[in-house]
PDB file of C-alpha atoms and ligand atoms in Angstrom:
ATOM      1  CA  MET A  28       0.565  23.313   3.562  1.00  0.00           C
ATOM      2  CA  ARG A  29      -0.710  19.754   3.958  1.00  0.00           C
ATOM      3  CA  ARG A  30       0.266  17.171   1.354  1.00  0.00           C
ATOM      4  CA  LYS A  31      -2.753  16.085  -0.714  1.00  0.00           C
ATOM      5  CA  ILE A  32      -3.010  12.307  -1.155  1.00  0.00           C
ATOM      6  CA  ILE A  33      -5.329   9.660  -2.584  1.00  0.00           C
ATOM      7  CA  ILE A  34      -4.987   6.178  -1.058  1.00  0.00           C
ATOM      8  CA  ASP A  35      -5.704   3.280  -3.422  1.00  0.00           C
ATOM      9  CA  THR A  36      -6.111   0.136  -1.387  1.00  0.00           C
ATOM     10  CA  ASP A  37      -7.200  -3.502  -0.960  1.00  0.00           C
ATOM     11  CA  PRO A  38      -7.745  -3.727   2.831  1.00  0.00           C
ATOM     12  CA  GLY A  39      -6.139  -6.005   4.284  1.00  0.00           C
ATOM     13  CA  GLN A  40      -5.054  -5.463   7.873  1.00  0.00           C
ATOM     14  CA  ASP A  41      -1.790  -3.757   6.854  1.00  0.00           C
ATOM     15  CA  ASP A  42      -3.693  -1.437   4.486  1.00  0.00           C
ATOM     16  CA  ALA A  43      -5.976  -0.612   7.427  1.00  0.00           C
ATOM     17  CA  ILE A  44      -3.060   0.449   9.630  1.00  0.00           C
ATOM     18  CA  ALA A  45      -1.674   2.572   6.767  1.00  0.00           C
ATOM     19  CA  ILE A  46      -5.038   4.330   6.351  1.00  0.00           C
ATOM     20  CA  LEU A  47      -5.309   4.902  10.128  1.00  0.00           C
ATOM     21  CA  LEU A  48      -1.781   6.367  10.135  1.00  0.00           C
ATOM     22  CA  ALA A  49      -2.754   8.781   7.357  1.00  0.00           C
ATOM     23  CA  LEU A  50      -5.907   9.781   9.264  1.00  0.00           C
ATOM     24  CA  ALA A  51      -3.924  10.304  12.467  1.00  0.00           C
ATOM     25  CA  ALA A  52      -1.495  12.558  10.571  1.00  0.00           C
ATOM     26  CA  LYS A  53      -4.158  14.906   9.253  1.00  0.00           C
ATOM     27  CA  ASP A  54      -2.044  17.852  10.340  1.00  0.00           C
ATOM     28  CA  LYS A  55       0.380  16.857   7.600  1.00  0.00           C
ATOM     29  CA  LEU A  56      -1.714  14.875   5.107  1.00  0.00           C
ATOM     30  CA  GLU A  57      -4.984  15.835   3.401  1.00  0.00           C
ATOM     31  CA  LEU A  58      -6.673  12.576   2.418  1.00  0.00           C
ATOM     32  CA  LEU A  59      -8.797  13.538  -0.614  1.00  0.00           C
ATOM     33  CA  GLY A  60     -10.374  10.120  -0.907  1.00  0.00           C
ATOM     34  CA  ILE A  61      -9.918   6.367  -0.750  1.00  0.00           C
ATOM     35  CA  THR A  62     -10.292   4.175  -3.838  1.00  0.00           C
ATOM     36  CA  ALA A  63     -10.766   0.458  -3.276  1.00  0.00           C
ATOM     37  CA  VAL A  64      -9.355  -2.152  -5.650  1.00  0.00           C
ATOM     38  CA  ALA A  65      -9.711  -5.945  -5.825  1.00  0.00           C
ATOM     39  CA  GLY A  66      -6.675  -7.654  -4.327  1.00  0.00           C
ATOM     40  CA  ASN A  67      -6.389  -9.266  -0.909  1.00  0.00           C
ATOM     41  CA  VAL A  68     -10.123  -9.973  -1.155  1.00  0.00           C
ATOM     42  CA  PRO A  69     -12.729  -9.182  -3.855  1.00  0.00           C
ATOM     43  CA  LEU A  70     -13.726  -5.559  -4.520  1.00  0.00           C
ATOM     44  CA  GLU A  71     -17.029  -5.680  -2.620  1.00  0.00           C
ATOM     45  CA  LEU A  72     -15.103  -6.592   0.548  1.00  0.00           C
ATOM     46  CA  THR A  73     -12.171  -4.192   0.046  1.00  0.00           C
ATOM     47  CA  THR A  74     -14.701  -1.374  -0.408  1.00  0.00           C
ATOM     48  CA  LYS A  75     -16.667  -2.376   2.714  1.00  0.00           C
ATOM     49  CA  ASN A  76     -13.402  -2.710   4.662  1.00  0.00           C
ATOM     50  CA  ALA A  77     -12.368   0.833   3.722  1.00  0.00           C
ATOM     51  CA  LEU A  78     -15.679   2.081   5.153  1.00  0.00           C
ATOM     52  CA  LYS A  79     -15.148   0.040   8.348  1.00  0.00           C
ATOM     53  CA  ILE A  80     -11.644   1.498   8.807  1.00  0.00           C
ATOM     54  CA  LEU A  81     -12.984   5.069   8.575  1.00  0.00           C
ATOM     55  CA  GLU A  82     -15.559   4.226  11.255  1.00  0.00           C
ATOM     56  CA  VAL A  83     -12.797   2.848  13.521  1.00  0.00           C
ATOM     57  CA  ALA A  84     -11.132   6.278  13.289  1.00  0.00           C
ATOM     58  CA  LYS A  85     -14.513   8.060  13.445  1.00  0.00           C
ATOM     59  CA  GLU A  86     -13.540   9.857  10.232  1.00  0.00           C
ATOM     60  CA  THR A  87     -16.811   9.331   8.417  1.00  0.00           C
ATOM     61  CA  ASN A  88     -16.494  12.345   6.083  1.00  0.00           C
ATOM     62  CA  ILE A  89     -13.750  10.834   3.928  1.00  0.00           C
ATOM     63  CA  ALA A  90     -15.139   9.644   0.570  1.00  0.00           C
ATOM     64  CA  VAL A  91     -14.691   5.992  -0.399  1.00  0.00           C
ATOM     65  CA  PHE A  92     -14.950   4.866  -4.035  1.00  0.00           C
ATOM     66  CA  SER A  93     -15.126   1.383  -5.464  1.00  0.00           C
ATOM     67  CA  GLY A  94     -12.695   0.810  -8.353  1.00  0.00           C
ATOM     68  CA  CYS A  95     -11.736  -2.136 -10.534  1.00  0.00           C
ATOM     69  CA  LYS A  96     -12.998  -5.591  -9.617  1.00  0.00           C
ATOM     70  CA  ALA A  97     -10.439  -7.517 -11.684  1.00  0.00           C
ATOM     71  CA  PRO A  98      -6.922  -7.038 -13.087  1.00  0.00           C
ATOM     72  CA  LEU A  99      -6.517  -5.534 -16.572  1.00  0.00           C
ATOM     73  CA  LYS A 100      -6.057  -8.865 -18.316  1.00  0.00           C
ATOM     74  CA  ARG A 101      -5.930 -11.617 -15.750  1.00  0.00           C
ATOM     75  CA  LYS A 102      -8.217 -13.525 -13.434  1.00  0.00           C
ATOM     76  CA  LEU A 103      -8.222 -12.090  -9.915  1.00  0.00           C
ATOM     77  CA  VAL A 104      -5.983 -13.822  -7.374  1.00  0.00           C
ATOM     78  CA  THR A 105      -6.854 -13.074  -3.730  1.00  0.00           C
ATOM     79  CA  ALA A 106      -5.145 -13.684  -0.369  1.00  0.00           C
ATOM     80  CA  GLU A 107      -7.757 -14.861   2.112  1.00  0.00           C
ATOM     81  CA  HIS A 108      -5.137 -17.324   3.403  1.00  0.00           C
ATOM     82  CA  VAL A 109      -3.258 -14.300   4.781  1.00  0.00           C
ATOM     83  CA  HIS A 110      -5.977 -11.790   5.647  1.00  0.00           C
ATOM     84  CA  GLY A 111      -8.958 -14.088   6.344  1.00  0.00           C
ATOM     85  CA  PRO A 112     -12.258 -14.412   4.450  1.00  0.00           C
ATOM     86  CA  THR A 113     -13.337 -10.838   5.231  1.00  0.00           C
ATOM     87  CA  GLY A 114      -9.904  -9.385   4.505  1.00  0.00           C
ATOM     88  CA  LEU A 115      -9.946  -7.739   7.941  1.00  0.00           C
ATOM     89  CA  ASN A 116     -10.145 -10.774  10.207  1.00  0.00           C
ATOM     90  CA  GLY A 117      -9.116 -10.338  13.846  1.00  0.00           C
ATOM     91  CA  PRO A 118     -11.529  -8.089  15.774  1.00  0.00           C
ATOM     92  CA  GLN A 119     -15.283  -8.199  15.295  1.00  0.00           C
ATOM     93  CA  LEU A 120     -16.228  -4.956  13.485  1.00  0.00           C
ATOM     94  CA  ALA A 121     -19.842  -3.927  12.886  1.00  0.00           C
ATOM     95  CA  GLU A 122     -21.216  -3.565   9.367  1.00  0.00           C
ATOM     96  CA  PRO A 123     -20.410   0.007   8.263  1.00  0.00           C
ATOM     97  CA  LYS A 124     -23.160   2.629   8.477  1.00  0.00           C
ATOM     98  CA  ILE A 125     -21.454   5.026   6.035  1.00  0.00           C
ATOM     99  CA  LYS A 126     -21.816   4.376   2.305  1.00  0.00           C
ATOM    100  CA  GLN A 127     -19.445   4.399  -0.647  1.00  0.00           C
ATOM    101  CA  GLN A 128     -19.746   7.098  -3.320  1.00  0.00           C
ATOM    102  CA  ASP A 129     -21.549   6.332  -6.593  1.00  0.00           C
ATOM    103  CA  GLN A 130     -18.658   7.482  -8.779  1.00  0.00           C
ATOM    104  CA  HIS A 131     -16.193   4.811  -9.981  1.00  0.00           C
ATOM    105  CA  GLY A 132     -12.821   5.007  -8.241  1.00  0.00           C
ATOM    106  CA  VAL A 133     -10.921   5.387 -11.515  1.00  0.00           C
ATOM    107  CA  ASP A 134     -13.082   8.385 -12.485  1.00  0.00           C
ATOM    108  CA  PHE A 135     -12.560   9.905  -9.038  1.00  0.00           C
ATOM    109  CA  ILE A 136      -8.776   9.674  -9.511  1.00  0.00           C
ATOM    110  CA  ILE A 137      -8.998  11.264 -12.990  1.00  0.00           C
ATOM    111  CA  ASP A 138     -11.427  14.038 -12.017  1.00  0.00           C
ATOM    112  CA  THR A 139      -9.551  14.922  -8.818  1.00  0.00           C
ATOM    113  CA  LEU A 140      -6.226  15.212 -10.654  1.00  0.00           C
ATOM    114  CA  ARG A 141      -7.836  17.372 -13.359  1.00  0.00           C
ATOM    115  CA  GLN A 142      -9.521  19.638 -10.781  1.00  0.00           C
ATOM    116  CA  HIS A 143      -6.302  20.397  -8.840  1.00  0.00           C
ATOM    117  CA  PRO A 144      -3.216  22.313  -9.960  1.00  0.00           C
ATOM    118  CA  GLU A 145      -0.665  19.945 -11.473  1.00  0.00           C
ATOM    119  CA  LYS A 146       1.972  18.336  -9.240  1.00  0.00           C
ATOM    120  CA  THR A 147      -0.100  18.868  -6.081  1.00  0.00           C
ATOM    121  CA  ILE A 148      -1.412  15.320  -5.509  1.00  0.00           C
ATOM    122  CA  THR A 149       0.447  12.160  -4.427  1.00  0.00           C
ATOM    123  CA  LEU A 150      -1.089   8.768  -5.228  1.00  0.00           C
ATOM    124  CA  CYS A 151      -0.529   6.078  -2.560  1.00  0.00           C
ATOM    125  CA  PRO A 152      -1.312   2.636  -4.011  1.00  0.00           C
ATOM    126  CA  LEU A 153      -1.299  -0.121  -1.375  1.00  0.00           C
ATOM    127  CA  GLY A 154      -2.608  -2.976  -3.538  1.00  0.00           C
ATOM    128  CA  PRO A 155      -2.583  -4.168  -7.155  1.00  0.00           C
ATOM    129  CA  LEU A 156      -2.132  -1.187  -9.511  1.00  0.00           C
ATOM    130  CA  THR A 157      -5.270  -1.852 -11.584  1.00  0.00           C
ATOM    131  CA  ASN A 158      -7.047   1.420 -10.679  1.00  0.00           C
ATOM    132  CA  ILE A 159      -3.949   3.539 -11.272  1.00  0.00           C
ATOM    133  CA  ALA A 160      -3.142   1.943 -14.628  1.00  0.00           C
ATOM    134  CA  SER A 161      -6.805   2.138 -15.701  1.00  0.00           C
ATOM    135  CA  ALA A 162      -6.808   5.876 -14.931  1.00  0.00           C
ATOM    136  CA  ILE A 163      -3.621   6.379 -16.990  1.00  0.00           C
ATOM    137  CA  ILE A 164      -5.098   4.403 -19.921  1.00  0.00           C
ATOM    138  CA  LYS A 165      -8.424   6.279 -19.796  1.00  0.00           C
ATOM    139  CA  ALA A 166      -6.882   9.734 -19.267  1.00  0.00           C
ATOM    140  CA  PRO A 167      -3.213   9.937 -20.333  1.00  0.00           C
ATOM    141  CA  ASP A 168      -3.251  13.665 -19.526  1.00  0.00           C
ATOM    142  CA  ILE A 169      -3.145  12.863 -15.791  1.00  0.00           C
ATOM    143  CA  VAL A 170       0.461  11.602 -16.037  1.00  0.00           C
ATOM    144  CA  GLU A 171       1.740  15.189 -16.060  1.00  0.00           C
ATOM    145  CA  LYS A 172      -0.589  16.140 -13.203  1.00  0.00           C
ATOM    146  CA  ILE A 173       0.549  13.517 -10.662  1.00  0.00           C
ATOM    147  CA  ASP A 174       3.231  14.845  -8.321  1.00  0.00           C
ATOM    148  CA  GLU A 175       4.464  11.408  -7.166  1.00  0.00           C
ATOM    149  CA  ILE A 176       3.350   7.813  -6.728  1.00  0.00           C
ATOM    150  CA  VAL A 177       4.512   6.260  -3.439  1.00  0.00           C
ATOM    151  CA  LEU A 178       3.548   2.602  -3.600  1.00  0.00           C
ATOM    152  CA  MET A 179       3.940  -0.680  -1.779  1.00  0.00           C
ATOM    153  CA  GLY A 180       4.892  -3.437  -4.163  1.00  0.00           C
ATOM    154  CA  GLY A 181       7.632  -5.512  -5.704  1.00  0.00           C
ATOM    155  CA  ALA A 182      10.744  -7.118  -4.326  1.00  0.00           C
ATOM    156  CA  TYR A 183      14.283  -7.872  -5.430  1.00  0.00           C
ATOM    157  CA  PHE A 184      16.780  -9.204  -2.874  1.00  0.00           C
ATOM    158  CA  GLU A 185      13.865 -10.463  -0.759  1.00  0.00           C
ATOM    159  CA  VAL A 186      12.343 -12.242  -3.815  1.00  0.00           C
ATOM    160  CA  GLY A 187       8.616 -13.118  -3.911  1.00  0.00           C
ATOM    161  CA  ASN A 188       5.938 -13.757  -1.300  1.00  0.00           C
ATOM    162  CA  VAL A 189       3.183 -15.187  -3.534  1.00  0.00           C
ATOM    163  CA  THR A 190       5.505 -17.052  -5.922  1.00  0.00           C
ATOM    164  CA  PRO A 191       9.280 -17.562  -5.663  1.00  0.00           C
ATOM    165  CA  ALA A 192       9.639 -14.602  -8.050  1.00  0.00           C
ATOM    166  CA  ALA A 193       6.890 -12.070  -7.374  1.00  0.00           C
ATOM    167  CA  GLU A 194       5.397  -9.906  -4.636  1.00  0.00           C
ATOM    168  CA  PHE A 195       1.554 -10.116  -4.388  1.00  0.00           C
ATOM    169  CA  ASN A 196       0.506  -6.622  -5.582  1.00  0.00           C
ATOM    170  CA  PHE A 197       2.620  -6.864  -8.743  1.00  0.00           C
ATOM    171  CA  TYR A 198       1.739 -10.540  -9.272  1.00  0.00           C
ATOM    172  CA  VAL A 199      -2.025  -9.928  -9.255  1.00  0.00           C
ATOM    173  CA  ASP A 200      -1.838  -7.341 -12.046  1.00  0.00           C
ATOM    174  CA  PRO A 201       1.592  -7.330 -13.737  1.00  0.00           C
ATOM    175  CA  GLU A 202       0.311  -5.424 -16.775  1.00  0.00           C
ATOM    176  CA  ALA A 203      -0.911  -2.617 -14.508  1.00  0.00           C
ATOM    177  CA  ALA A 204       2.381  -2.562 -12.614  1.00  0.00           C
ATOM    178  CA  ASN A 205       4.268  -2.347 -15.920  1.00  0.00           C
ATOM    179  CA  ILE A 206       2.135   0.576 -17.146  1.00  0.00           C
ATOM    180  CA  VAL A 207       2.808   2.495 -13.925  1.00  0.00           C
ATOM    181  CA  MET A 208       6.563   1.699 -13.952  1.00  0.00           C
ATOM    182  CA  CYS A 209       6.871   2.875 -17.582  1.00  0.00           C
ATOM    183  CA  SER A 210       4.647   5.970 -17.144  1.00  0.00           C
ATOM    184  CA  GLY A 211       7.445   8.450 -16.473  1.00  0.00           C
ATOM    185  CA  ILE A 212       5.718   9.525 -13.249  1.00  0.00           C
ATOM    186  CA  LYS A 213       8.001  10.063 -10.223  1.00  0.00           C
ATOM    187  CA  ILE A 214       7.762   6.755  -8.312  1.00  0.00           C
ATOM    188  CA  THR A 215       8.961   5.786  -4.846  1.00  0.00           C
ATOM    189  CA  MET A 216       8.644   2.047  -4.236  1.00  0.00           C
ATOM    190  CA  MET A 217       8.390   0.217  -0.892  1.00  0.00           C
ATOM    191  CA  PRO A 218       9.298  -3.386  -1.830  1.00  0.00           C
ATOM    192  CA  LEU A 219       9.435  -6.440   0.418  1.00  0.00           C
ATOM    193  CA  ASP A 220      13.152  -5.604   0.805  1.00  0.00           C
ATOM    194  CA  VAL A 221      12.062  -2.799   3.117  1.00  0.00           C
ATOM    195  CA  THR A 222       8.760  -4.075   4.501  1.00  0.00           C
ATOM    196  CA  HIS A 223      10.309  -7.336   5.723  1.00  0.00           C
ATOM    197  CA  GLN A 224      12.480  -5.230   8.064  1.00  0.00           C
ATOM    198  CA  VAL A 225       9.466  -3.854   9.991  1.00  0.00           C
ATOM    199  CA  LEU A 226       8.092  -6.901  11.780  1.00  0.00           C
ATOM    200  CA  THR A 227       5.227  -6.793  14.264  1.00  0.00           C
ATOM    201  CA  THR A 228       7.200  -8.453  17.053  1.00  0.00           C
ATOM    202  CA  LYS A 229       5.449  -9.532  20.286  1.00  0.00           C
ATOM    203  CA  GLU A 230       6.776  -6.419  22.037  1.00  0.00           C
ATOM    204  CA  ARG A 231       5.515  -4.092  19.313  1.00  0.00           C
ATOM    205  CA  SER A 232       2.131  -5.862  19.128  1.00  0.00           C
ATOM    206  CA  GLN A 233       1.707  -5.327  22.870  1.00  0.00           C
ATOM    207  CA  LYS A 234       2.534  -1.630  22.425  1.00  0.00           C
ATOM    208  CA  PHE A 235      -0.390  -1.361  19.988  1.00  0.00           C
ATOM    209  CA  ALA A 236      -2.665  -2.920  22.646  1.00  0.00           C
ATOM    210  CA  ASN A 237      -1.310  -0.449  25.229  1.00  0.00           C
ATOM    211  CA  LEU A 238      -1.821   2.712  23.141  1.00  0.00           C
ATOM    212  CA  GLY A 239      -4.669   3.687  25.468  1.00  0.00           C
ATOM    213  CA  ASN A 240      -7.385   3.826  22.822  1.00  0.00           C
ATOM    214  CA  GLU A 241      -9.881   1.506  21.137  1.00  0.00           C
ATOM    215  CA  THR A 242      -7.956   1.806  17.856  1.00  0.00           C
ATOM    216  CA  GLY A 243      -4.868   0.275  19.460  1.00  0.00           C
ATOM    217  CA  LYS A 244      -6.849  -2.732  20.660  1.00  0.00           C
ATOM    218  CA  ILE A 245      -8.324  -3.255  17.184  1.00  0.00           C
ATOM    219  CA  ILE A 246      -4.869  -3.028  15.601  1.00  0.00           C
ATOM    220  CA  TYR A 247      -3.564  -5.552  18.136  1.00  0.00           C
ATOM    221  CA  HIS A 248      -6.194  -8.080  17.033  1.00  0.00           C
ATOM    222  CA  TRP A 249      -5.582  -7.361  13.327  1.00  0.00           C
ATOM    223  CA  VAL A 250      -1.866  -7.967  13.832  1.00  0.00           C
ATOM    224  CA  LYS A 251      -2.523 -11.119  15.879  1.00  0.00           C
ATOM    225  CA  TYR A 252      -4.495 -12.566  12.957  1.00  0.00           C
ATOM    226  CA  PHE A 253      -2.421 -11.180  10.065  1.00  0.00           C
ATOM    227  CA  LYS A 254       0.984 -12.328  11.364  1.00  0.00           C
ATOM    228  CA  LYS A 255       0.140 -16.053  11.339  1.00  0.00           C
ATOM    229  CA  PHE A 256       0.947 -16.531   7.637  1.00  0.00           C
ATOM    230  CA  ASP A 257       4.394 -14.916   7.753  1.00  0.00           C
ATOM    231  CA  GLU A 258       5.357 -16.450  11.112  1.00  0.00           C
ATOM    232  CA  GLU A 259       4.609 -19.942   9.762  1.00  0.00           C
ATOM    233  CA  LYS A 260       6.368 -19.245   6.427  1.00  0.00           C
ATOM    234  CA  TYR A 261       9.459 -17.383   7.641  1.00  0.00           C
ATOM    235  CA  LYS A 262       9.577 -18.628  11.249  1.00  0.00           C
ATOM    236  CA  SER A 263       9.761 -14.929  12.178  1.00  0.00           C
ATOM    237  CA  ASP A 264       8.640 -13.033  15.291  1.00  0.00           C
ATOM    238  CA  GLY A 265       5.769 -11.127  13.755  1.00  0.00           C
ATOM    239  CA  ALA A 266       4.767 -10.145  10.230  1.00  0.00           C
ATOM    240  CA  PRO A 267       5.915  -7.315   7.941  1.00  0.00           C
ATOM    241  CA  LEU A 268       3.779  -4.161   8.156  1.00  0.00           C
ATOM    242  CA  HIS A 269       3.933  -3.619   4.413  1.00  0.00           C
ATOM    243  CA  ASP A 270       1.546  -0.788   3.556  1.00  0.00           C
ATOM    244  CA  PRO A 271       2.196   1.598   6.484  1.00  0.00           C
ATOM    245  CA  CYS A 272       5.714   2.047   5.021  1.00  0.00           C
ATOM    246  CA  VAL A 273       4.101   4.171   2.263  1.00  0.00           C
ATOM    247  CA  ILE A 274       2.508   6.632   4.696  1.00  0.00           C
ATOM    248  CA  ALA A 275       5.508   6.605   7.040  1.00  0.00           C
ATOM    249  CA  TYR A 276       7.654   7.654   4.065  1.00  0.00           C
ATOM    250  CA  LEU A 277       5.406  10.673   3.458  1.00  0.00           C
ATOM    251  CA  LEU A 278       5.685  11.660   7.123  1.00  0.00           C
ATOM    252  CA  LYS A 279       9.372  10.914   7.743  1.00  0.00           C
ATOM    253  CA  PRO A 280      11.250  10.067   4.514  1.00  0.00           C
ATOM    254  CA  ASP A 281      14.625   9.932   6.213  1.00  0.00           C
ATOM    255  CA  LEU A 282      13.549   6.721   7.948  1.00  0.00           C
ATOM    256  CA  PHE A 283      14.156   5.076   4.563  1.00  0.00           C
ATOM    257  CA  SER A 284      17.064   4.859   2.155  1.00  0.00           C
ATOM    258  CA  GLY A 285      17.547   3.398  -1.297  1.00  0.00           C
ATOM    259  CA  ARG A 286      18.547   4.459  -4.759  1.00  0.00           C
ATOM    260  CA  LYS A 287      17.126   5.550  -8.146  1.00  0.00           C
ATOM    261  CA  ILE A 288      17.269   2.490 -10.404  1.00  0.00           C
ATOM    262  CA  ASN A 289      15.602   0.866 -13.356  1.00  0.00           C
ATOM    263  CA  VAL A 290      12.725  -1.458 -12.474  1.00  0.00           C
ATOM    264  CA  ARG A 291      10.848  -3.473 -15.079  1.00  0.00           C
ATOM    265  CA  ILE A 292       7.983  -5.925 -14.578  1.00  0.00           C
ATOM    266  CA  GLU A 293       7.739  -9.414 -16.074  1.00  0.00           C
ATOM    267  CA  THR A 294       4.449  -9.776 -17.971  1.00  0.00           C
ATOM    268  CA  ASN A 295       5.191 -12.612 -20.421  1.00  0.00           C
ATOM    269  CA  SER A 296       6.585 -15.547 -18.441  1.00  0.00           C
ATOM    270  CA  GLU A 297       4.166 -17.495 -16.230  1.00  0.00           C
ATOM    271  CA  LEU A 298       7.120 -18.698 -14.119  1.00  0.00           C
ATOM    272  CA  THR A 299       8.231 -15.156 -13.237  1.00  0.00           C
ATOM    273  CA  ARG A 300       4.891 -13.340 -13.756  1.00  0.00           C
ATOM    274  CA  GLY A 301       4.896 -10.021 -11.873  1.00  0.00           C
ATOM    275  CA  MET A 302       8.583 -10.163 -10.932  1.00  0.00           C
ATOM    276  CA  SER A 303      10.100  -6.698 -10.407  1.00  0.00           C
ATOM    277  CA  VAL A 304      13.436  -6.878 -12.216  1.00  0.00           C
ATOM    278  CA  ALA A 305      15.412  -4.240 -10.314  1.00  0.00           C
ATOM    279  CA  ASP A 306      18.754  -3.134 -11.749  1.00  0.00           C
ATOM    280  CA  TYR A 307      20.132  -2.291  -8.276  1.00  0.00           C
ATOM    281  CA  TRP A 308      23.778  -2.417  -9.442  1.00  0.00           C
ATOM    282  CA  GLY A 309      23.203  -0.204 -12.489  1.00  0.00           C
ATOM    283  CA  ILE A 310      24.392  -2.659 -15.133  1.00  0.00           C
ATOM    284  CA  THR A 311      21.824  -1.724 -17.794  1.00  0.00           C
ATOM    285  CA  ASP A 312      22.281   1.182 -20.174  1.00  0.00           C
ATOM    286  CA  GLU A 313      20.389   4.200 -18.863  1.00  0.00           C
ATOM    287  CA  LYS A 314      19.405   5.101 -22.423  1.00  0.00           C
ATOM    288  CA  ASP A 315      17.400   1.890 -22.834  1.00  0.00           C
ATOM    289  CA  CYS A 316      16.531   1.364 -19.165  1.00  0.00           C
ATOM    290  CA  PRO A 317      15.844   4.726 -17.527  1.00  0.00           C
ATOM    291  CA  ARG A 318      16.280   5.038 -13.739  1.00  0.00           C
ATOM    292  CA  ASN A 319      12.493   5.183 -13.279  1.00  0.00           C
ATOM    293  CA  VAL A 320      12.067   4.242  -9.611  1.00  0.00           C
ATOM    294  CA  ASN A 321      13.292   5.445  -6.225  1.00  0.00           C
ATOM    295  CA  PHE A 322      13.740   1.895  -4.837  1.00  0.00           C
ATOM    296  CA  MET A 323      13.799   1.778  -1.040  1.00  0.00           C
ATOM    297  CA  ARG A 324      16.014  -0.926   0.472  1.00  0.00           C
ATOM    298  CA  HIS A 325      16.661   0.062   4.091  1.00  0.00           C
ATOM    299  CA  VAL A 326      14.509   1.394   6.945  1.00  0.00           C
ATOM    300  CA  ASP A 327      15.056   2.436  10.570  1.00  0.00           C
ATOM    301  CA  ASP A 328      12.569  -0.083  11.986  1.00  0.00           C
ATOM    302  CA  GLU A 329      12.609   1.286  15.540  1.00  0.00           C
ATOM    303  CA  GLY A 330      12.019   4.800  14.211  1.00  0.00           C
ATOM    304  CA  PHE A 331       9.206   3.482  11.994  1.00  0.00           C
ATOM    305  CA  TYR A 332       7.351   1.905  14.916  1.00  0.00           C
ATOM    306  CA  GLN A 333       7.901   4.944  17.153  1.00  0.00           C
ATOM    307  CA  LEU A 334       6.298   7.066  14.412  1.00  0.00           C
ATOM    308  CA  LEU A 335       3.331   4.674  14.254  1.00  0.00           C
ATOM    309  CA  PHE A 336       2.822   4.663  18.035  1.00  0.00           C
ATOM    310  CA  ASP A 337       3.178   8.465  18.285  1.00  0.00           C
ATOM    311  CA  TYR A 338       0.517   9.049  15.627  1.00  0.00           C
ATOM    312  CA  LEU A 339      -1.905   6.151  16.218  1.00  0.00           C
ATOM    313  CA  LYS A 340      -2.317   6.999  19.914  1.00  0.00           C
ATOM    314  CA  LYS A 341      -4.046  10.215  18.755  1.00  0.00           C
ATOM    315  CA  LEU A 342      -6.976   8.242  17.321  1.00  0.00           C
ATOM    316  CA  PRO A 343     -10.167   7.367  19.250  1.00  0.00           C
TER     317      PRO A 343
HETATM  318  O1  LIG B   7       2.734  -8.252  -0.699  1.00  0.00           O
HETATM  319  C1  LIG B   7       2.193  -7.418   0.299  1.00  0.00           C
HETATM  320  C2  LIG B   7       1.072  -6.598  -0.246  1.00  0.00           C
HETATM  321  O2  LIG B   7       0.027  -7.447  -0.704  1.00  0.00           O
HETATM  322  C3  LIG B   7       0.427  -5.685   0.812  1.00  0.00           C
HETATM  323  O3  LIG B   7      -0.059  -4.524   0.196  1.00  0.00           O
HETATM  324  C4  LIG B   7      -0.710  -6.510   1.312  1.00  0.00           C
HETATM  325  O4  LIG B   7      -1.789  -5.717   1.831  1.00  0.00           O
HETATM  326  C5  LIG B   7      -1.146  -7.193   0.057  1.00  0.00           C
HETATM  327  O5  LIG B   7      -1.975  -6.275  -0.672  1.00  0.00           O
HETATM  328 CA1  LIG B   8      -2.451  -3.962   0.412  1.00  0.00          CA
END
């Protein structure tokens, strides 16, 4: 039985590789649809990028929906300085021929959860949590229907990447992140603590180029563009492949390890806006601070990349 998933995303080169991984693993994952959210770049571009990614994989029957164009309460903050003005800078990709669906992404999430038996769908947010939180606000009954949320976001020991305190996805829409964290839904979180361990080193980048397919060459050029920001900031060899950690977890969870802890999101302070306050050492009282998140802290990075190469070489 394939695992049914919805990917909520703000492509972004790392989102793109996560989506391609999910498409390559269609023997294990049934991608019910892709909902775009404003994040790395504005909504119009994240939606178009999702369509482009499907055309790279020649999977043009997957439905793409446009979701929220701004955070719940805040002005949108984007990341063109990391991903480029299109959000998918690197290779030249043609304008997509396929079209997005008319339905709003939030309504697609709600309707799909209501139409399936409960606890049969996993939500995979790869960007700000605006769509997910909006769906919970609009239709609280879906909380009981969601099997699990496996998301990329937050940080603790690794601290922030957009401010000294906060990771980008949670920073853009801290109110949405807080709603999801407090929802009671089973959550597995891929924070920077894990994603910063899976760097696109020169050797690994070359392996993408040598996959033997057009997809590998496109990924190579995405990585070549996307890694500049992190290499300059952290003086690292390569950049973290954040979002593919979510899909890799679905395919091979034992690549990752962490613990069930309490995570709360800062929504009041401007200094620490969006900070994920993770009680990793269990010092809060479980009665007041429930262990609401499966917080991943370690990953087998070689095993992660071998999984990526093994699956992505199956694509066109
Ligand atoms: O902080 C990393 C996250 O922000 C990733 O999901 C990346 O795509 C951006 O959305
Ligand atoms: Ca993303």
